[in-house]
């Protein structure tokens, strides 16, 4: 078993390096934010047993969502917005897991094995109370000095899905091979945390090494509306459709509301509470590979995400109450009919007795 350990560590190093390259982040100039979505509250409704994570949007048709223009993260101005259209974001939970749907119009672009020439999506959540949306947490420390102590309170939780090796409709994310980190060597749907753009790590890894107790809690799948096969693709079917076809990308993601994290690397969600959230999208425009800092986002600041408790429960309660009320009304109506019939019978009997000849009782 020992002979495989160096090979595993080599693969892990390569995987971590590729992750760092994908997330390269270079910012120049002064950054400013004038968010037009300050009053928007995303809502994760309670809808158990509705969605299957397969990339298909059919089950979401009755779930409300929000449309957001996609603006460049480092230069959030409408003039440079993503030209393909807006991103629709929907969310729900079943009391155990939270589920997201990201829907973005875009011509089909896919280059197998090259993540940067395929669309990519990410979610980000605040963990630490001081964590800012801008600069992925906003800790001022450099890569040489950022640690879980020097950047305590600036943690953000990230999920990133690069689809260059992911088959449409197939499930990716946490797998047995990558247990101990937030990695996913099969589909690159990775579970990440950061303190700033230059201090980002797979769950379980960090500046002090690995803790070997983390896991990738996310699962997800993707789809494009131009696909005409619904029975399922395999790897040999790549590129799955012709590049340039107009349509819509769909990304579905799920994760437990609460995880086994003990190192401030996962956001923890609670029904009835509000979390801070954002979503991002990368696209290889004009066939050119995207770079890490060239992504679009749905807002230039955190957006509140409300986890609604009892939405469907209230509906169910109302239905149950209505059923009980209907039963009570039916019983009362039946009782009234029986009482009325009984009254008619009694009155009829009394009337018949009054018609009989009166006979005075003789005294003894």
Short mmCIF file of N, CA and C in Angstrom, two decimals, residues 51-57 59-60 98-104 110 119-123 159-174 184 186-190 216-225 227 232-233 248-255 281:
data_model
loop_
_atom_site.label_atom_id
_atom_site.label_comp_id
_atom_site.label_asym_id
_atom_site.label_seq_id
_atom_site.Cartn_x
_atom_site.Cartn_y
_atom_site.Cartn_z
N UNK A 51 -36.98 17.65 -6.95
CA UNK A 51 -35.90 17.75 -7.93
C UNK A 51 -34.96 16.55 -7.86
N UNK A 52 -34.58 16.07 -9.04
CA UNK A 52 -33.51 15.08 -9.20
C UNK A 52 -32.31 15.79 -9.82
N UNK A 53 -31.12 15.60 -9.27
CA UNK A 53 -29.93 16.28 -9.77
C UNK A 53 -29.42 15.56 -11.01
N UNK A 54 -29.87 16.05 -12.19
CA UNK A 54 -29.46 15.45 -13.45
C UNK A 54 -29.20 16.49 -14.53
N UNK A 55 -29.30 17.77 -14.17
CA UNK A 55 -29.09 18.83 -15.13
C UNK A 55 -30.33 19.24 -15.90
N UNK A 56 -31.39 18.46 -15.85
CA UNK A 56 -32.62 18.78 -16.59
C UNK A 56 -33.48 19.74 -15.75
N UNK A 57 -34.04 20.77 -16.39
CA UNK A 57 -34.77 21.79 -15.64
C UNK A 57 -36.27 21.52 -15.49
N UNK A 59 -38.29 19.83 -13.64
CA UNK A 59 -38.96 19.86 -12.34
C UNK A 59 -39.03 21.26 -11.74
N UNK A 60 -38.29 22.20 -12.32
CA UNK A 60 -38.20 23.53 -11.75
C UNK A 60 -39.24 24.50 -12.30
N UNK A 98 -29.95 21.52 0.37
CA UNK A 98 -30.32 22.69 -0.43
C UNK A 98 -29.96 22.39 -1.87
N UNK A 99 -30.79 22.84 -2.81
CA UNK A 99 -30.61 22.55 -4.23
C UNK A 99 -30.70 23.87 -5.01
N UNK A 100 -29.80 24.03 -5.98
CA UNK A 100 -29.76 25.24 -6.81
C UNK A 100 -29.88 24.88 -8.28
N UNK A 101 -30.51 25.77 -9.04
CA UNK A 101 -30.51 25.71 -10.49
C UNK A 101 -30.00 27.05 -11.01
N UNK A 102 -28.94 26.99 -11.83
CA UNK A 102 -28.45 28.16 -12.55
C UNK A 102 -28.77 27.95 -14.02
N UNK A 103 -29.39 28.92 -14.64
CA UNK A 103 -29.83 28.82 -16.03
C UNK A 103 -29.30 30.02 -16.80
N UNK A 104 -28.49 29.76 -17.84
CA UNK A 104 -27.85 30.83 -18.60
C UNK A 104 -27.96 30.54 -20.09
N UNK A 110 -17.95 23.63 -26.37
CA UNK A 110 -17.40 22.52 -25.58
C UNK A 110 -16.13 22.01 -26.25
N UNK A 119 -17.90 26.42 -20.77
CA UNK A 119 -18.49 27.23 -19.71
C UNK A 119 -18.21 26.64 -18.33
N UNK A 120 -18.30 27.47 -17.33
CA UNK A 120 -18.02 27.06 -15.96
C UNK A 120 -18.89 27.88 -15.03
N UNK A 121 -19.26 27.31 -13.89
CA UNK A 121 -20.13 27.99 -12.93
C UNK A 121 -19.61 27.82 -11.52
N UNK A 122 -19.94 28.77 -10.66
CA UNK A 122 -19.48 28.70 -9.27
C UNK A 122 -20.52 29.35 -8.36
N UNK A 123 -20.52 28.91 -7.11
CA UNK A 123 -21.32 29.51 -6.05
C UNK A 123 -20.38 29.94 -4.93
N UNK A 159 -17.93 26.72 -4.39
CA UNK A 159 -18.12 25.51 -5.19
C UNK A 159 -17.88 25.89 -6.63
N UNK A 160 -16.99 25.18 -7.32
CA UNK A 160 -16.66 25.52 -8.69
C UNK A 160 -16.78 24.29 -9.58
N UNK A 161 -17.50 24.44 -10.70
CA UNK A 161 -17.74 23.32 -11.61
C UNK A 161 -17.22 23.70 -13.00
N UNK A 162 -16.12 23.06 -13.39
CA UNK A 162 -15.59 23.20 -14.76
C UNK A 162 -15.93 21.93 -15.51
N UNK A 163 -16.60 22.05 -16.65
CA UNK A 163 -17.25 20.88 -17.26
C UNK A 163 -16.44 20.21 -18.36
N UNK A 164 -15.17 20.57 -18.52
CA UNK A 164 -14.39 20.03 -19.63
C UNK A 164 -14.24 18.52 -19.63
N UNK A 165 -14.38 17.89 -18.47
CA UNK A 165 -14.31 16.43 -18.38
C UNK A 165 -15.58 15.84 -17.79
N UNK A 166 -16.65 16.62 -17.78
CA UNK A 166 -17.92 16.18 -17.18
C UNK A 166 -18.93 15.85 -18.27
N UNK A 167 -19.44 14.64 -18.24
CA UNK A 167 -20.44 14.20 -19.21
C UNK A 167 -21.79 14.82 -18.86
N UNK A 168 -22.51 15.39 -19.83
CA UNK A 168 -23.81 16.00 -19.54
C UNK A 168 -24.77 15.00 -18.88
N UNK A 169 -25.48 15.48 -17.87
CA UNK A 169 -26.48 14.66 -17.20
C UNK A 169 -25.93 13.72 -16.15
N UNK A 170 -24.60 13.58 -16.07
CA UNK A 170 -23.99 12.70 -15.07
C UNK A 170 -23.70 13.48 -13.79
N UNK A 171 -23.66 12.75 -12.67
CA UNK A 171 -23.46 13.36 -11.37
C UNK A 171 -21.97 13.45 -11.05
N UNK A 172 -21.56 14.63 -10.56
CA UNK A 172 -20.16 14.85 -10.18
C UNK A 172 -20.11 15.51 -8.81
N UNK A 173 -18.90 15.60 -8.28
CA UNK A 173 -18.71 16.18 -6.96
C UNK A 173 -18.04 15.17 -6.05
N UNK A 174 -18.55 15.05 -4.82
CA UNK A 174 -17.96 14.14 -3.85
C UNK A 174 -17.89 12.71 -4.35
N UNK A 184 -12.37 16.81 -6.91
CA UNK A 184 -13.14 15.91 -7.78
C UNK A 184 -12.35 15.76 -9.08
N UNK A 186 -12.71 13.69 -11.44
CA UNK A 186 -13.47 13.21 -12.59
C UNK A 186 -14.18 14.33 -13.33
N UNK A 187 -14.82 15.24 -12.61
CA UNK A 187 -15.57 16.29 -13.27
C UNK A 187 -15.21 17.69 -12.85
N UNK A 188 -14.24 17.81 -11.94
CA UNK A 188 -13.81 19.11 -11.43
C UNK A 188 -14.98 19.92 -10.87
N UNK A 189 -15.83 19.27 -10.09
CA UNK A 189 -16.82 19.97 -9.28
C UNK A 189 -16.25 19.96 -7.87
N UNK A 190 -15.55 21.03 -7.50
CA UNK A 190 -14.72 21.03 -6.30
C UNK A 190 -15.33 21.87 -5.19
N UNK A 216 -15.80 16.50 -0.04
CA UNK A 216 -16.53 17.32 -1.00
C UNK A 216 -18.01 17.07 -0.77
N UNK A 217 -18.69 18.07 -0.23
CA UNK A 217 -20.11 17.91 0.12
C UNK A 217 -21.05 18.26 -1.02
N UNK A 218 -20.50 18.75 -2.14
CA UNK A 218 -21.34 19.17 -3.25
C UNK A 218 -21.50 18.06 -4.28
N UNK A 219 -22.66 18.07 -4.92
CA UNK A 219 -22.92 17.22 -6.09
C UNK A 219 -23.62 18.07 -7.14
N UNK A 220 -23.39 17.74 -8.41
CA UNK A 220 -24.00 18.55 -9.45
C UNK A 220 -23.96 17.92 -10.82
N UNK A 221 -24.70 18.50 -11.73
CA UNK A 221 -24.77 18.02 -13.11
C UNK A 221 -25.06 19.21 -14.01
N UNK A 222 -24.79 19.03 -15.32
CA UNK A 222 -25.06 20.12 -16.27
C UNK A 222 -25.75 19.57 -17.51
N UNK A 223 -26.36 20.50 -18.28
CA UNK A 223 -27.08 20.14 -19.49
C UNK A 223 -27.16 21.36 -20.40
N UNK A 224 -27.42 21.13 -21.69
CA UNK A 224 -27.65 22.22 -22.63
C UNK A 224 -28.88 21.89 -23.46
N UNK A 225 -29.70 22.88 -23.72
CA UNK A 225 -30.99 22.63 -24.37
C UNK A 225 -30.86 22.15 -25.82
N UNK A 227 -29.15 19.60 -26.77
CA UNK A 227 -29.00 18.15 -26.80
C UNK A 227 -30.31 17.50 -27.19
N UNK A 232 -29.20 9.44 -22.10
CA UNK A 232 -27.93 9.46 -21.41
C UNK A 232 -26.74 9.41 -22.35
N UNK A 233 -25.75 10.28 -22.09
CA UNK A 233 -24.52 10.30 -22.86
C UNK A 233 -23.45 9.47 -22.18
N UNK A 248 -29.60 27.01 -24.07
CA UNK A 248 -29.48 27.41 -22.67
C UNK A 248 -28.69 26.37 -21.90
N UNK A 249 -27.78 26.83 -21.06
CA UNK A 249 -27.04 25.95 -20.15
C UNK A 249 -27.81 25.84 -18.83
N UNK A 250 -27.80 24.63 -18.28
CA UNK A 250 -28.42 24.40 -16.98
C UNK A 250 -27.40 23.73 -16.06
N UNK A 251 -27.26 24.27 -14.85
CA UNK A 251 -26.38 23.70 -13.83
C UNK A 251 -27.22 23.44 -12.58
N UNK A 252 -27.22 22.20 -12.12
CA UNK A 252 -27.92 21.84 -10.88
C UNK A 252 -26.89 21.44 -9.83
N UNK A 253 -27.06 21.94 -8.61
CA UNK A 253 -26.14 21.63 -7.52
C UNK A 253 -26.93 21.33 -6.25
N UNK A 254 -26.38 20.46 -5.42
CA UNK A 254 -27.00 20.19 -4.12
C UNK A 254 -25.92 19.97 -3.07
N UNK A 255 -26.30 20.26 -1.83
CA UNK A 255 -25.39 20.07 -0.70
C UNK A 255 -26.20 19.99 0.58
N UNK A 281 -20.14 32.96 -13.47
CA UNK A 281 -20.20 32.23 -14.73
C UNK A 281 -19.01 32.62 -15.60
#
